[in-house]
mmCIF file of C-alpha atoms and ligand atoms in Angstrom:
data_model
loop_
_atom_site.group_PDB
_atom_site.id
_atom_site.type_symbol
_atom_site.label_atom_id
_atom_site.label_comp_id
_atom_site.label_asym_id
_atom_site.label_seq_id
_atom_site.Cartn_x
_atom_site.Cartn_y
_atom_site.Cartn_z
ATOM 1 C CA MET A 4 -0.202 -0.218 -0.057
ATOM 2 C CA THR A 5 1.522 3.540 -0.366
ATOM 3 C CA ASP A 6 2.277 6.039 2.503
ATOM 4 C CA ILE A 7 -0.349 7.915 2.999
ATOM 5 C CA PRO A 8 1.223 11.860 3.296
ATOM 6 C CA VAL A 9 0.751 13.386 6.296
ATOM 7 C CA ALA A 10 1.135 16.865 7.423
ATOM 8 C CA ASP A 11 4.041 17.728 10.330
ATOM 9 C CA LEU A 12 1.234 19.402 13.730
ATOM 10 C CA GLY A 13 4.566 19.684 15.536
ATOM 11 C CA GLY A 14 5.055 18.349 18.771
ATOM 12 C CA GLY A 15 5.908 14.661 17.384
ATOM 13 C CA VAL A 16 1.764 14.622 16.151
ATOM 14 C CA GLU A 17 1.749 13.391 12.139
ATOM 15 C CA LEU A 18 -1.614 14.093 10.126
ATOM 16 C CA PRO A 19 -2.501 11.474 7.308
ATOM 17 C CA MET A 20 -3.614 14.006 4.925
ATOM 18 C CA VAL A 21 -7.128 11.663 3.347
ATOM 19 C CA GLY A 22 -9.046 10.674 5.811
ATOM 20 C CA PHE A 23 -12.943 10.005 6.286
ATOM 21 C CA GLY A 24 -15.732 11.362 6.882
ATOM 22 C CA THR A 25 -18.179 9.832 9.343
ATOM 23 C CA TRP A 26 -20.967 12.919 8.791
ATOM 24 C CA GLN A 27 -24.506 11.400 8.631
ATOM 25 C CA LEU A 28 -23.910 8.123 9.147
ATOM 26 C CA SER A 29 -24.507 6.900 12.450
ATOM 27 C CA GLY A 30 -25.647 3.716 13.569
ATOM 28 C CA ARG A 31 -24.787 -0.220 11.795
ATOM 29 C CA GLN A 32 -24.158 2.697 8.577
ATOM 30 C CA ALA A 33 -21.525 4.152 10.454
ATOM 31 C CA TYR A 34 -19.654 1.361 11.886
ATOM 32 C CA GLU A 35 -19.547 -0.847 8.286
ATOM 33 C CA SER A 36 -18.182 2.790 6.693
ATOM 34 C CA VAL A 37 -15.352 3.102 8.969
ATOM 35 C CA ARG A 38 -14.653 -0.764 8.858
ATOM 36 C CA TYR A 39 -14.606 -0.715 5.843
ATOM 37 C CA ALA A 40 -12.594 2.823 4.900
ATOM 38 C CA LEU A 41 -10.249 0.847 7.681
ATOM 39 C CA GLN A 42 -9.217 -1.880 6.061
ATOM 40 C CA ALA A 43 -9.805 0.299 2.809
ATOM 41 C CA GLY A 44 -6.122 1.421 4.262
ATOM 42 C CA TYR A 45 -7.780 4.945 5.586
ATOM 43 C CA ARG A 46 -5.314 5.807 9.293
ATOM 44 C CA HIS A 47 -7.269 8.831 10.041
ATOM 45 C CA ILE A 48 -11.708 8.780 10.587
ATOM 46 C CA ASP A 49 -13.388 12.605 11.336
ATOM 47 C CA THR A 50 -16.309 13.228 13.828
ATOM 48 C CA ALA A 51 -17.668 14.911 15.703
ATOM 49 C CA THR A 52 -19.568 15.019 19.700
ATOM 50 C CA MET A 53 -22.268 16.791 16.878
ATOM 51 C CA TYR A 54 -22.621 13.596 14.737
ATOM 52 C CA ARG A 55 -23.484 11.392 17.775
ATOM 53 C CA ASN A 56 -21.755 7.615 15.922
ATOM 54 C CA GLU A 57 -17.945 8.395 17.792
ATOM 55 C CA TYR A 58 -19.310 5.056 19.851
ATOM 56 C CA GLU A 59 -19.740 3.623 16.397
ATOM 57 C CA VAL A 60 -16.082 4.948 15.332
ATOM 58 C CA SER A 61 -14.243 2.636 18.527
ATOM 59 C CA ARG A 62 -16.558 -1.109 17.631
ATOM 60 C CA ALA A 63 -15.374 -0.686 13.933
ATOM 61 C CA LEU A 64 -11.824 0.541 15.110
ATOM 62 C CA ARG A 65 -12.242 -2.080 18.219
ATOM 63 C CA ASP A 66 -13.336 -4.903 15.498
ATOM 64 C CA SER A 67 -10.797 -3.611 12.804
ATOM 65 C CA GLY A 68 -7.761 -5.350 14.517
ATOM 66 C CA LEU A 69 -5.667 -2.275 14.529
ATOM 67 C CA ASP A 70 -3.134 -0.946 17.594
ATOM 68 C CA ARG A 71 -5.760 2.812 19.218
ATOM 69 C CA GLY A 72 -1.988 4.618 17.809
ATOM 70 C CA GLU A 73 -2.627 3.700 13.779
ATOM 71 C CA VAL A 74 -5.037 5.968 13.675
ATOM 72 C CA PHE A 75 -5.558 9.191 13.990
ATOM 73 C CA ILE A 76 -9.080 10.052 15.532
ATOM 74 C CA THR A 77 -10.585 13.879 15.081
ATOM 75 C CA THR A 78 -13.764 14.813 17.350
ATOM 76 C CA LYS A 79 -15.029 17.914 17.879
ATOM 77 C CA LEU A 80 -16.473 19.964 20.976
ATOM 78 C CA PRO A 81 -20.234 21.024 19.969
ATOM 79 C CA PRO A 82 -20.654 24.647 19.058
ATOM 80 C CA GLY A 83 -23.165 25.062 22.374
ATOM 81 C CA LYS A 84 -20.494 23.436 24.540
ATOM 82 C CA ALA A 85 -18.205 26.178 24.369
ATOM 83 C CA GLY A 86 -17.494 25.698 29.268
ATOM 84 C CA GLN A 87 -18.213 22.622 29.164
ATOM 85 C CA GLU A 88 -14.878 21.428 27.626
ATOM 86 C CA ARG A 89 -13.987 19.388 29.816
ATOM 87 C CA LYS A 90 -17.191 17.650 30.825
ATOM 88 C CA THR A 91 -17.381 17.385 26.972
ATOM 89 C CA LEU A 92 -13.706 15.555 25.783
ATOM 90 C CA ALA A 93 -14.594 13.682 28.540
ATOM 91 C CA ALA A 94 -18.459 11.992 27.061
ATOM 92 C CA SER A 95 -16.129 12.393 23.755
ATOM 93 C CA LEU A 96 -13.617 9.911 24.645
ATOM 94 C CA ARG A 97 -15.998 7.875 26.121
ATOM 95 C CA ALA A 98 -17.689 6.620 23.825
ATOM 96 C CA LEU A 99 -14.322 6.784 22.083
ATOM 97 C CA GLY A 100 -13.522 3.944 23.723
ATOM 98 C CA THR A 101 -9.695 5.658 24.005
ATOM 99 C CA ARG A 102 -7.451 7.755 26.743
ATOM 100 C CA TYR A 103 -6.541 10.651 24.221
ATOM 101 C CA VAL A 104 -7.896 11.158 20.554
ATOM 102 C CA ASP A 105 -5.565 12.635 18.089
ATOM 103 C CA LEU A 106 -6.880 15.984 17.291
ATOM 104 C CA TRP A 107 -9.925 17.813 18.944
ATOM 105 C CA LEU A 108 -11.774 20.500 17.758
ATOM 106 C CA VAL A 109 -13.870 23.566 18.181
ATOM 107 C CA HIS A 110 -16.648 22.578 15.869
ATOM 108 C CA TRP A 111 -17.822 26.170 15.336
ATOM 109 C CA PRO A 112 -16.500 29.480 16.421
ATOM 110 C CA PRO A 113 -18.112 30.625 19.534
ATOM 111 C CA PRO A 114 -19.366 33.328 20.638
ATOM 112 C CA ALA A 115 -17.040 36.561 20.506
ATOM 113 C CA ARG A 116 -16.277 37.039 24.344
ATOM 114 C CA ALA A 117 -15.990 33.294 24.461
ATOM 115 C CA ILE A 118 -13.166 33.009 21.767
ATOM 116 C CA ALA A 119 -10.686 32.850 23.768
ATOM 117 C CA PRO A 120 -11.581 31.573 27.578
ATOM 118 C CA VAL A 121 -12.354 28.196 25.182
ATOM 119 C CA TRP A 122 -8.462 27.836 23.356
ATOM 120 C CA ARG A 123 -7.333 28.402 26.895
ATOM 121 C CA GLU A 124 -9.398 25.622 27.911
ATOM 122 C CA PHE A 125 -8.885 23.399 24.881
ATOM 123 C CA LEU A 126 -5.146 24.228 25.807
ATOM 124 C CA ALA A 127 -5.056 22.459 29.336
ATOM 125 C CA LEU A 128 -6.839 19.740 28.246
ATOM 126 C CA ARG A 129 -4.185 18.804 25.303
ATOM 127 C CA ASP A 130 -1.551 19.556 28.502
ATOM 128 C CA GLU A 131 -2.820 17.169 30.544
ATOM 129 C CA GLY A 132 -2.627 14.000 27.487
ATOM 130 C CA LEU A 133 -6.819 14.064 26.812
ATOM 131 C CA ALA A 134 -5.941 15.229 23.440
ATOM 132 C CA ARG A 135 -2.602 14.980 21.032
ATOM 133 C CA THR A 136 -2.842 18.334 19.272
ATOM 134 C CA VAL A 137 -5.667 21.125 18.791
ATOM 135 C CA GLY A 138 -7.558 23.114 16.298
ATOM 136 C CA VAL A 139 -10.262 25.125 14.955
ATOM 137 C CA SER A 140 -13.101 24.153 12.675
ATOM 138 C CA ASN A 141 -15.344 26.625 10.917
ATOM 139 C CA TYR A 142 -12.552 29.862 12.181
ATOM 140 C CA SER A 143 -11.806 33.108 10.745
ATOM 141 C CA ILE A 144 -8.025 34.402 9.667
ATOM 142 C CA ALA A 145 -9.269 36.801 11.837
ATOM 143 C CA GLN A 146 -10.672 35.352 14.841
ATOM 144 C CA ILE A 147 -6.643 32.153 14.250
ATOM 145 C CA ASP A 148 -5.231 36.257 14.706
ATOM 146 C CA THR A 149 -7.637 36.595 18.127
ATOM 147 C CA LEU A 150 -6.410 32.918 19.704
ATOM 148 C CA ILE A 151 -2.857 33.619 19.436
ATOM 149 C CA LYS A 152 -2.719 37.501 20.796
ATOM 150 C CA ALA A 153 -4.403 35.941 23.914
ATOM 151 C CA THR A 154 -1.996 32.710 24.162
ATOM 152 C CA GLY A 155 0.585 32.812 21.858
ATOM 153 C CA ALA A 156 -0.475 29.901 20.816
ATOM 154 C CA ALA A 157 -1.536 29.044 17.183
ATOM 155 C CA PRO A 158 -4.122 26.321 16.905
ATOM 156 C CA ALA A 159 -2.629 23.419 14.800
ATOM 157 C CA VAL A 160 -4.931 22.774 11.267
ATOM 158 C CA ASN A 161 -8.351 24.761 10.988
ATOM 159 C CA GLN A 162 -11.114 22.276 9.637
ATOM 160 C CA ILE A 163 -12.772 24.183 6.366
ATOM 161 C CA PRO A 164 -15.443 23.463 3.843
ATOM 162 C CA TRP A 165 -12.762 23.898 0.535
ATOM 163 C CA SER A 166 -13.356 22.071 -3.181
ATOM 164 C CA PRO A 167 -12.614 23.919 -6.602
ATOM 165 C CA ALA A 168 -15.295 26.242 -6.045
ATOM 166 C CA GLN A 169 -14.040 28.534 -3.043
ATOM 167 C CA TYR A 170 -10.028 27.956 -3.679
ATOM 168 C CA ASP A 171 -8.662 30.898 -1.513
ATOM 169 C CA GLU A 172 -5.365 30.890 -2.233
ATOM 170 C CA ALA A 173 -5.063 34.483 0.314
ATOM 171 C CA VAL A 174 -6.499 32.057 2.684
ATOM 172 C CA LEU A 175 -4.515 29.770 2.215
ATOM 173 C CA GLU A 176 -0.895 31.742 2.177
ATOM 174 C CA GLU A 177 -2.432 33.256 5.906
ATOM 175 C CA SER A 178 -3.132 29.705 6.972
ATOM 176 C CA ARG A 179 0.391 28.526 6.258
ATOM 177 C CA GLU A 180 2.192 32.461 7.064
ATOM 178 C CA ARG A 181 0.814 31.467 10.848
ATOM 179 C CA GLY A 182 1.280 27.327 11.064
ATOM 180 C CA VAL A 183 -2.784 26.346 9.836
ATOM 181 C CA THR A 184 -2.287 22.907 8.184
ATOM 182 C CA LEU A 185 -5.653 23.106 6.330
ATOM 183 C CA GLU A 186 -8.369 20.822 6.283
ATOM 184 C CA GLY A 187 -10.721 20.746 3.821
ATOM 185 C CA TYR A 188 -14.373 19.874 4.198
ATOM 186 C CA SER A 189 -17.079 18.695 1.979
ATOM 187 C CA PRO A 190 -15.109 18.737 -1.090
ATOM 188 C CA LEU A 191 -17.168 16.194 -3.180
ATOM 189 C CA LYS A 192 -20.142 18.126 -2.493
ATOM 190 C CA SER A 193 -19.516 21.469 -3.321
ATOM 191 C CA THR A 194 -18.097 20.342 -6.513
ATOM 192 C CA ASP A 195 -19.591 20.263 -10.583
ATOM 193 C CA LEU A 196 -17.792 16.178 -11.060
ATOM 194 C CA GLY A 197 -19.079 16.997 -15.015
ATOM 195 C CA HIS A 198 -17.118 20.299 -15.392
ATOM 196 C CA PRO A 199 -15.646 19.520 -18.638
ATOM 197 C CA VAL A 200 -12.214 21.102 -16.491
ATOM 198 C CA LEU A 201 -12.672 18.656 -13.834
ATOM 199 C CA THR A 202 -13.155 15.199 -16.662
ATOM 200 C CA GLY A 203 -9.940 16.201 -18.706
ATOM 201 C CA ILE A 204 -7.915 16.048 -16.090
ATOM 202 C CA ALA A 205 -9.011 12.906 -15.033
ATOM 203 C CA GLU A 206 -9.208 11.287 -18.169
ATOM 204 C CA LYS A 207 -5.894 11.627 -19.038
ATOM 205 C CA HIS A 208 -5.193 10.119 -16.229
ATOM 206 C CA GLY A 209 -7.299 7.457 -16.262
ATOM 207 C CA VAL A 210 -9.417 8.124 -13.578
ATOM 208 C CA THR A 211 -12.187 9.474 -11.957
ATOM 209 C CA PRO A 212 -13.020 14.103 -11.725
ATOM 210 C CA ALA A 213 -13.722 12.987 -7.608
ATOM 211 C CA GLN A 214 -10.240 11.905 -7.785
ATOM 212 C CA VAL A 215 -8.740 14.857 -9.369
ATOM 213 C CA VAL A 216 -10.112 16.343 -6.964
ATOM 214 C CA LEU A 217 -9.454 15.441 -4.175
ATOM 215 C CA ARG A 218 -5.863 14.652 -5.498
ATOM 216 C CA TRP A 219 -6.182 18.680 -6.201
ATOM 217 C CA HIS A 220 -6.584 19.173 -2.335
ATOM 218 C CA LEU A 221 -2.857 17.181 -2.026
ATOM 219 C CA GLU A 222 -1.088 18.994 -4.452
ATOM 220 C CA HIS A 223 -1.468 22.520 -2.662
ATOM 221 C CA GLY A 224 -1.142 20.480 0.956
ATOM 222 C CA ILE A 225 -4.401 21.082 2.311
ATOM 223 C CA ALA A 226 -5.608 17.733 4.023
ATOM 224 C CA VAL A 227 -9.122 16.354 3.009
ATOM 225 C CA ILE A 228 -12.071 13.837 4.512
ATOM 226 C CA PRO A 229 -14.200 12.429 2.117
ATOM 227 C CA LYS A 230 -16.916 10.907 3.168
ATOM 228 C CA SER A 231 -19.023 7.972 1.744
ATOM 229 C CA GLU A 232 -21.451 4.630 3.020
ATOM 230 C CA ARG A 233 -20.668 3.215 -0.214
ATOM 231 C CA PRO A 234 -16.941 0.466 -0.105
ATOM 232 C CA ALA A 235 -16.228 1.404 -4.679
ATOM 233 C CA ARG A 236 -16.428 5.362 -2.824
ATOM 234 C CA ILE A 237 -15.225 4.557 -0.435
ATOM 235 C CA ALA A 238 -11.937 2.951 -1.965
ATOM 236 C CA ALA A 239 -11.857 4.676 -4.996
ATOM 237 C CA ASN A 240 -12.413 7.544 -2.826
ATOM 238 C CA PHE A 241 -8.437 6.873 -0.618
ATOM 239 C CA ASP A 242 -7.099 5.983 -4.055
ATOM 240 C CA VAL A 243 -5.530 9.087 -4.728
ATOM 241 C CA LEU A 244 -2.078 7.825 -3.742
ATOM 242 C CA SER A 245 -1.025 6.514 -6.726
ATOM 243 C CA PHE A 246 -0.815 9.798 -9.323
ATOM 244 C CA SER A 247 0.092 13.664 -9.690
ATOM 245 C CA LEU A 248 -1.435 16.509 -11.057
ATOM 246 C CA THR A 249 1.281 18.850 -13.273
ATOM 247 C CA PRO A 250 1.508 22.166 -11.592
ATOM 248 C CA ASP A 251 -0.527 23.064 -15.343
ATOM 249 C CA GLU A 252 -3.523 20.546 -13.945
ATOM 250 C CA VAL A 253 -3.790 22.302 -10.822
ATOM 251 C CA ALA A 254 -3.839 25.559 -12.033
ATOM 252 C CA ARG A 255 -6.804 24.688 -14.359
ATOM 253 C CA ILE A 256 -9.346 23.151 -11.267
ATOM 254 C CA ASP A 257 -7.905 27.168 -9.404
ATOM 255 C CA ARG A 258 -9.388 28.994 -11.366
ATOM 256 C CA LEU A 259 -12.765 27.645 -11.258
ATOM 257 C CA SER A 260 -12.780 29.598 -8.020
ATOM 258 C CA ARG A 261 -15.880 31.333 -7.142
ATOM 259 C CA ARG A 262 -13.659 33.595 -4.956
HETATM 260 N N1 LIG B 326 -16.190 20.730 10.668
HETATM 261 C C1 LIG B 326 -17.678 20.897 9.697
HETATM 262 O O1 LIG B 326 -18.643 21.789 10.448
HETATM 263 C C2 LIG B 326 -18.171 20.148 9.068
HETATM 264 C C3 LIG B 326 -18.864 20.054 8.089
HETATM 265 C C4 LIG B 326 -19.718 19.182 6.442
HETATM 266 C C5 LIG B 326 -18.645 18.232 6.835
HETATM 267 N N2 LIG B 326 -17.008 17.550 7.996
HETATM 268 C C6 LIG B 326 -16.392 16.656 7.849
HETATM 269 O O2 LIG B 326 -15.911 16.211 6.143
HETATM 270 C C7 LIG B 326 -15.827 15.482 5.952
HETATM 271 C C8 LIG B 326 -16.615 15.298 4.717
HETATM 272 O O3 LIG B 326 -17.943 17.085 3.679
HETATM 273 P P1 LIG B 326 -19.232 15.948 3.242
HETATM 274 O O4 LIG B 326 -19.844 15.558 4.255
HETATM 275 O O5 LIG B 326 -20.096 17.203 3.722
HETATM 276 O O6 LIG B 326 -18.585 16.397 1.751
HETATM 277 P P2 LIG B 326 -18.245 14.906 0.354
HETATM 278 O O7 LIG B 326 -17.582 14.003 0.881
HETATM 279 O O8 LIG B 326 -17.946 16.230 -0.527
HETATM 280 O O9 LIG B 326 -19.667 13.878 0.377
HETATM 281 C C9 LIG B 326 -20.008 13.132 -0.067
HETATM 282 C C10 LIG B 326 -20.707 13.331 -0.537
HETATM 283 O O10 LIG B 326 -21.008 13.244 -1.688
HETATM 284 C C11 LIG B 326 -20.802 11.629 -2.021
HETATM 285 N N3 LIG B 326 -20.107 10.803 -2.922
HETATM 286 C C12 LIG B 326 -18.946 10.230 -2.215
HETATM 287 N N4 LIG B 326 -17.891 10.449 -2.764
HETATM 288 C C13 LIG B 326 -17.971 10.095 -4.430
HETATM 289 C C14 LIG B 326 -17.951 9.400 -5.298
HETATM 290 N N5 LIG B 326 -16.308 9.384 -5.336
HETATM 291 N N6 LIG B 326 -18.216 10.313 -6.511
HETATM 292 C C15 LIG B 326 -19.364 10.351 -6.340
HETATM 293 N N7 LIG B 326 -19.877 11.375 -5.256
HETATM 294 C C16 LIG B 326 -19.788 10.686 -4.248
HETATM 295 C C17 LIG B 326 -22.014 10.710 -0.583
HETATM 296 O O11 LIG B 326 -22.639 9.997 -1.592
HETATM 297 P P3 LIG B 326 -22.268 7.965 -1.203
HETATM 298 O O12 LIG B 326 -22.314 8.314 0.322
HETATM 299 O O13 LIG B 326 -23.532 7.896 -0.792
HETATM 300 O O14 LIG B 326 -21.594 7.758 -1.639
HETATM 301 C C18 LIG B 326 -21.752 11.983 -0.633
HETATM 302 O O15 LIG B 326 -23.594 12.095 -0.424
HETATM 303 C C19 LIG B 326 -17.598 15.512 7.145
HETATM 304 O O16 LIG B 326 -18.420 13.987 6.733
HETATM 305 C C20 LIG B 326 -17.385 15.235 8.158
HETATM 306 O O17 LIG B 326 -16.460 14.600 8.811
HETATM 307 C C21 LIG B 326 -17.537 18.785 8.965
#
């Protein structure tokens, strides 16, 4: 199996650049999809308290036979739980059947007055070893600067919507300058997979337009976490390591941006 590229999040933590998204997967379907994803080679699972599938993720991981340390697990603090960080993380750890998560994210920015206190609590719980690293989701660069100003610590990751139509060079550059790794979500849902630029490039490489979109994220150093409940797609979405895009192809996809 080809090695999954990783992003260095500091402190010895490495984020596998292709992960499995689990939003809208629940019950048996969540269990079976995550099981299949782990069989297909994914070593990074993205869940959240809000998704209500942490328990299914833990069962799939247990039954996979993989060691806990082989799989990178992300979960997230729901918007309504600002001020209840410790209790919420403890519940996630119980549901996930683990002593630590690899990445804990603030799912959405809390109200302005809570933004720095929540982040301080995240850093404290990380320092206790309950999360190997911490980050945010759906934050603007200005909100990230608020965190850095308040604590001196930038989030390791910002998980935001990302796709060719949402490509934003400034956000990419400004995140990089602050040492924040971008993780793109809803990469496929937000893309016209029938666009001639994507179908043309896909044909040239003998892959699908979805694989081109996922590979384009990697070419930009952006982690990507596609979700599917269909085994063939779960496998295909992971199979993006055996081809690469030329700089010209990447630039043509960048120009699909509607920003
Ligand atoms: N932090 C946040 O606020 C936030 C918000 C949204 C999402 N996320 C995370 O990001 C993950 C991915 O985002 P997402 O689930 O919104 O969207 P996505 O992964 O872009 O798209 C999922 C949709 O695309 C379909 N699909 C999957 N593979 C495909 C393929 N190869 N070809 C064509 N269609 C395909 C899926 O259908 P089938 O299942 O039928 O294949 C599903 O309808 C989520 O699962 C979640 O973990 C985070």
